């Protein structure tokens, strides 16, 4: 798997704006560290369940202190969590978290892998997890990654022996890792993989334990006495000017959508691993002891080691190019290694070192950030040799059209060479996330190409091989095609070059709610990926729905321009739901995708292609009141969902909260985790409660039980109680309560069809002024009655709910809409 470009350590301490996409320019310290890593032939794989589960301290220690090739296998992409930086959830959140993991690995020096497991949300037991995931497929993916990565040691983040004590995904990752360790070396297990790769048997398996997994330090010491390997991960790296803990903090701070931005830490800190299986280490504090991690590990590797250890021991930090003759000699010898696995790894590593020692700068930049299949694109090339070594650019080869262009250019010292060439994008594939190309199930993503499984993202299809002769040694260096340009207020910017469809379409709303049988005008946005595009667009709806006209012609002259057309959609008289799909046709080719662009400063820009469709729901729903004020929390789509059923929703900035600004609203709604993430609210709570006291209606959606210092009108205690089974029985505790009767009658049937979960972070105790409305629980647990609480406060009503409306409304769950409408209508009978 091609490794992602690593951040320059010197850039880590300044703003990450735009830097997430710049190519590396290694300084002497970094070149030296890469030579150290080149001379270590040992591999470690860390295994857990989600983005943010990984121990960046240990990964960084193994990669930077031990110099081991270190990987993190996250079984999921974190699709089931919440997003603190934007509106993306589910598969789009998984795209963000994938890139955040890659950004973390770019800092701590690791590599990143995944299985096809879909993060379906919180799970209380591995039995539930492995029932929803396809256990055999996830295990197969883990074995595939291990056989490809070939780790000497595997380290589990979680304990396989304690099911039910933590997230079911967590324990499942450890259970499957232990099983994979036993099966990966058996040629009779998952034998279909063997037409691509060989079996592999790791030497040993560990559990990364700590006192956190036990009730107290005493229990930890008692349970693990004589079983532990420990090491101080707080080591200082003078070449970086950073300690390992600082580096690890910077890596984990890349998980911004999970709110993991944090202060760096320094100083001595112990990490412990418990030996589980395999060959025990010979030395207590070295997990690689007894494993040959030198060049002598390979047949004829000793001769290479003699050369490269000499380079390492006598490295010239002032003039690294002095080592090019030795490096080139070692490169030629590496190419002749019979071990294909290590040959590929070491060839890539030493090419990067040779490039840096020669001060080579090689770039292929497109005039635009995207193009469509079969387009011809002009590329600007730059080649620069900043050493006194003889280097000739003999030719360039495009991977996309398999064309080699002879150049025969002598790269004189520090004299830039520029030229342009046209390449034709001879491909039918787009550069979108590969795991989203087919519809997923609740538990698994669908990936047909075995060779893609495990990879964090697809390799860029547009690459250029710069074919060189460096001091009489042929060497080819590969670069992705990028787009490089400048903006006055941002400076130099690098963007990925994408291959995208000629036409994409978009429905603004992903759920369309019809509260009566009246037609609605539905707008479709058509976007052109090329100049002079024309065709026709139509909407496919369920048979009981009517769409007019049947189709609409479009014509767009400029690339990236958009044209909006409108259809009239008429629902049936009775309740109904289905899918509304956009179909565009141009030059007899059908296009059914929407382009979603994700652009945050800390990760590269992402272009995601999703099915261009929406859920349509004909719902018999009544609403009372109209003007709703919404205070956003950690990001959700509920304001748009409420507008779908006729409400006028205004988003209120916390700084604008005053008694006068609130009095005209029929209800005020706080978004999920608002008190957790909007610090200003603690100063505005008095105005919100005054609004309620004067007759207002306030709905507070769930907050976690951390970092909440805002008092409700009456005491309640938040907990970690949750009901993760979306099919869990719901009992109504107070059937006569107006919340369940006005303006819509709510029954147990309205809790059918919920997705992912019932709710989370329910209060566990509350003042007698609150009335509990509902009771629910997961199998084998006591009833949880705190999912929906209402209290009369002054003339108004205060509602606290942990029900997962932020998931249900975007999913078009009818009963959730009716219940939310009732909450907004409380007190208006």
CSV table of C-alpha atoms in Angstrom, one decimal, residues 56-258:
chain,number,residue,atom,x,y,z
A,56,UNK,CA,-0.8,7.4,19.7
A,57,UNK,CA,1.9,7.4,22.4
A,58,UNK,CA,2.7,3.7,21.7
A,59,UNK,CA,2.4,4.0,17.9
A,60,UNK,CA,4.7,7.0,17.9
A,61,UNK,CA,7.2,5.3,20.3
A,62,UNK,CA,7.4,2.2,18.1
A,63,UNK,CA,7.7,4.2,14.9
A,64,UNK,CA,10.1,6.9,16.1
A,65,UNK,CA,12.1,5.4,18.9
A,66,UNK,CA,12.2,1.7,18.0
A,67,UNK,CA,12.1,2.7,14.3
A,68,UNK,CA,9.7,-0.1,13.5
A,69,UNK,CA,7.3,-0.1,10.6
A,70,UNK,CA,4.1,0.5,12.6
A,71,UNK,CA,0.5,0.2,11.5
A,72,UNK,CA,-2.9,0.9,13.0
A,73,UNK,CA,-5.8,-1.3,12.0
A,74,UNK,CA,-9.1,0.4,12.9
A,75,UNK,CA,-11.9,-2.1,12.2
A,76,UNK,CA,-14.3,0.8,11.4
A,77,UNK,CA,-14.0,4.3,10.0
A,78,UNK,CA,-16.0,5.8,12.9
A,79,UNK,CA,-19.1,6.4,10.8
A,80,UNK,CA,-21.5,6.0,13.8
A,81,UNK,CA,-20.3,8.9,15.9
A,82,UNK,CA,-21.1,12.6,16.2
A,83,UNK,CA,-19.4,15.5,14.4
A,84,UNK,CA,-18.2,18.5,16.4
A,85,UNK,CA,-16.9,20.5,13.5
A,86,UNK,CA,-19.7,20.3,10.8
A,87,UNK,CA,-23.0,18.8,9.7
A,88,UNK,CA,-21.6,15.6,8.2
A,89,UNK,CA,-22.8,12.3,9.7
A,90,UNK,CA,-22.7,8.6,8.8
A,91,UNK,CA,-20.7,7.8,5.7
A,92,UNK,CA,-19.5,11.4,5.2
A,93,UNK,CA,-18.3,11.5,8.8
A,94,UNK,CA,-16.5,8.2,8.1
A,95,UNK,CA,-14.7,10.0,5.2
A,96,UNK,CA,-13.6,12.8,7.6
A,97,UNK,CA,-12.4,10.4,10.3
A,98,UNK,CA,-10.5,8.4,7.7
A,99,UNK,CA,-8.6,11.5,6.7
A,100,UNK,CA,-8.1,12.5,10.3
A,101,UNK,CA,-6.5,9.1,11.0
A,102,UNK,CA,-4.2,9.6,8.0
A,103,UNK,CA,-3.3,13.0,9.3
A,104,UNK,CA,-2.5,11.5,12.7
A,105,UNK,CA,-0.4,8.8,11.1
A,106,UNK,CA,1.5,11.4,9.1
A,107,UNK,CA,2.5,12.9,12.4
A,108,UNK,CA,3.3,9.8,14.5
A,109,UNK,CA,4.9,7.9,11.7
A,110,UNK,CA,2.4,5.0,11.4
A,111,UNK,CA,0.4,3.6,8.6
A,112,UNK,CA,-3.3,3.1,8.5
A,113,UNK,CA,-5.6,0.2,7.6
A,114,UNK,CA,-9.4,-0.6,7.9
A,115,UNK,CA,-11.8,-3.5,7.5
A,116,UNK,CA,-15.2,-3.3,5.8
A,117,UNK,CA,-17.0,-3.1,9.2
A,118,UNK,CA,-19.5,-0.3,9.4
A,119,UNK,CA,-19.7,1.6,12.6
A,120,UNK,CA,-23.4,1.2,13.3
A,121,UNK,CA,-23.2,3.0,16.7
A,122,UNK,CA,-22.7,2.1,20.3
A,123,UNK,CA,-22.9,-1.6,21.1
A,124,UNK,CA,-23.0,-3.0,24.7
A,125,UNK,CA,-21.7,-6.5,24.0
A,126,UNK,CA,-19.6,-8.2,21.3
A,127,UNK,CA,-22.4,-10.7,20.8
A,128,UNK,CA,-24.6,-7.9,19.4
A,129,UNK,CA,-21.6,-6.4,17.5
A,130,UNK,CA,-20.7,-9.7,15.7
A,131,UNK,CA,-24.4,-10.3,14.9
A,132,UNK,CA,-24.6,-7.0,13.0
A,133,UNK,CA,-21.2,-7.1,11.5
A,134,UNK,CA,-20.5,-10.1,9.2
A,135,UNK,CA,-18.0,-11.7,11.6
A,136,UNK,CA,-16.4,-13.9,8.9
A,137,UNK,CA,-15.9,-11.0,6.5
A,138,UNK,CA,-14.4,-8.8,9.2
A,139,UNK,CA,-12.1,-11.6,10.3
A,140,UNK,CA,-11.2,-12.2,6.7
A,141,UNK,CA,-10.3,-8.6,6.3
A,142,UNK,CA,-8.1,-8.6,9.4
A,143,UNK,CA,-6.3,-11.7,8.1
A,144,UNK,CA,-5.8,-10.1,4.7
A,145,UNK,CA,-4.3,-7.0,6.3
A,146,UNK,CA,-2.0,-9.1,8.5
A,147,UNK,CA,-0.9,-11.2,5.5
A,148,UNK,CA,-0.1,-8.1,3.5
A,149,UNK,CA,1.5,-6.0,6.3
A,150,UNK,CA,3.4,-9.0,7.8
A,151,UNK,CA,3.8,-7.7,11.4
A,152,UNK,CA,6.2,-9.4,13.7
A,153,UNK,CA,4.1,-8.4,16.7
A,154,UNK,CA,0.5,-7.5,17.1
A,155,UNK,CA,-0.8,-5.3,20.0
A,156,UNK,CA,-4.5,-5.2,20.9
A,157,UNK,CA,-5.9,-2.0,22.4
A,158,UNK,CA,-8.7,-3.9,24.3
A,159,UNK,CA,-9.0,-7.1,26.3
A,160,UNK,CA,-10.7,-10.0,24.7
A,161,UNK,CA,-11.4,-11.7,28.1
A,162,UNK,CA,-13.9,-9.0,29.4
A,163,UNK,CA,-17.0,-8.9,27.1
A,164,UNK,CA,-19.7,-6.6,28.3
A,165,UNK,CA,-17.4,-4.2,30.2
A,166,UNK,CA,-16.8,-1.7,27.4
A,167,UNK,CA,-18.1,-0.9,23.9
A,168,UNK,CA,-19.0,-4.1,22.0
A,169,UNK,CA,-16.9,-3.0,19.1
A,170,UNK,CA,-13.9,-2.6,21.3
A,171,UNK,CA,-14.0,-6.1,22.7
A,172,UNK,CA,-14.9,-7.5,19.3
A,173,UNK,CA,-11.7,-6.0,17.9
A,174,UNK,CA,-9.6,-7.9,20.5
A,175,UNK,CA,-11.6,-11.2,20.1
A,176,UNK,CA,-11.2,-11.2,16.4
A,177,UNK,CA,-7.5,-10.3,16.7
A,178,UNK,CA,-6.8,-13.3,18.9
A,179,UNK,CA,-8.7,-15.5,16.4
A,180,UNK,CA,-6.8,-14.0,13.4
A,181,UNK,CA,-3.5,-14.6,15.2
A,182,UNK,CA,-4.3,-18.3,15.3
A,183,UNK,CA,-5.6,-18.6,11.7
A,184,UNK,CA,-3.5,-16.2,9.7
A,185,UNK,CA,-0.6,-18.7,9.2
A,186,UNK,CA,-2.9,-21.6,8.2
A,187,UNK,CA,-3.1,-22.0,4.4
A,188,UNK,CA,-6.5,-23.7,4.8
A,189,UNK,CA,-8.0,-20.6,6.4
A,190,UNK,CA,-9.3,-18.0,3.9
A,191,UNK,CA,-7.4,-19.8,1.2
A,192,UNK,CA,-8.9,-17.7,-1.6
A,193,UNK,CA,-6.6,-14.9,-0.5
A,194,UNK,CA,-3.6,-17.0,-1.4
A,195,UNK,CA,-3.8,-16.3,-5.1
A,196,UNK,CA,-2.7,-12.8,-4.2
A,197,UNK,CA,-0.5,-13.2,-1.1
A,198,UNK,CA,1.2,-15.8,1.1
A,199,UNK,CA,0.3,-16.8,4.6
A,200,UNK,CA,2.1,-15.1,7.5
A,201,UNK,CA,2.6,-15.9,11.1
A,202,UNK,CA,3.3,-13.0,13.6
A,203,UNK,CA,5.7,-14.0,16.3
A,204,UNK,CA,3.7,-12.7,19.3
A,205,UNK,CA,0.5,-11.1,20.4
A,206,UNK,CA,0.1,-8.5,23.2
A,207,UNK,CA,-2.6,-6.5,25.0
A,208,UNK,CA,-1.8,-2.8,25.7
A,209,UNK,CA,-3.0,-2.8,29.3
A,210,UNK,CA,-3.1,-0.3,32.1
A,211,UNK,CA,-4.7,0.4,35.4
A,212,UNK,CA,-7.6,2.0,33.5
A,213,UNK,CA,-8.9,-1.5,32.7
A,214,UNK,CA,-9.1,-2.4,36.4
A,215,UNK,CA,-10.8,-1.0,39.5
A,216,UNK,CA,-7.6,0.4,41.0
A,217,UNK,CA,-3.8,0.2,40.8
A,218,UNK,CA,-3.7,-2.6,43.3
A,219,UNK,CA,-6.0,-4.8,41.2
A,220,UNK,CA,-3.9,-4.0,38.1
A,221,UNK,CA,-0.6,-5.0,39.7
A,222,UNK,CA,-2.1,-8.2,41.1
A,223,UNK,CA,-3.7,-9.3,37.8
A,224,UNK,CA,-0.6,-8.6,35.7
A,225,UNK,CA,2.3,-9.5,38.0
A,226,UNK,CA,5.1,-11.1,36.0
A,227,UNK,CA,3.2,-10.8,32.7
A,228,UNK,CA,4.1,-7.3,31.6
A,229,UNK,CA,6.5,-5.6,29.3
A,230,UNK,CA,6.9,-1.9,30.0
A,231,UNK,CA,8.7,1.0,28.4
A,232,UNK,CA,9.0,4.7,29.0
A,233,UNK,CA,7.2,6.4,26.0
A,234,UNK,CA,8.1,9.9,27.2
A,235,UNK,CA,11.4,9.9,25.5
A,236,UNK,CA,12.8,13.1,24.0
A,237,UNK,CA,13.8,13.3,20.3
A,238,UNK,CA,16.5,16.0,19.9
A,239,UNK,CA,16.4,15.8,16.1
A,240,UNK,CA,12.7,16.8,16.3
A,241,UNK,CA,12.9,19.1,19.2
A,242,UNK,CA,9.9,17.2,20.5
A,243,UNK,CA,9.2,14.5,23.1
A,244,UNK,CA,7.3,11.4,22.1
A,245,UNK,CA,4.4,12.5,24.2
A,246,UNK,CA,4.3,15.8,22.4
A,247,UNK,CA,4.3,14.1,19.0
A,248,UNK,CA,1.5,11.7,20.2
A,249,UNK,CA,-0.6,14.7,21.4
A,250,UNK,CA,-0.2,16.4,18.0
A,251,UNK,CA,-1.3,13.2,16.3
A,252,UNK,CA,-4.4,12.6,18.5
A,253,UNK,CA,-5.3,16.3,18.1
A,254,UNK,CA,-6.0,15.6,14.4
A,255,UNK,CA,-9.3,13.9,15.5
A,256,UNK,CA,-11.0,17.3,15.5
A,257,UNK,CA,-14.4,16.1,14.6
A,258,UNK,CA,-14.4,14.2,17.9
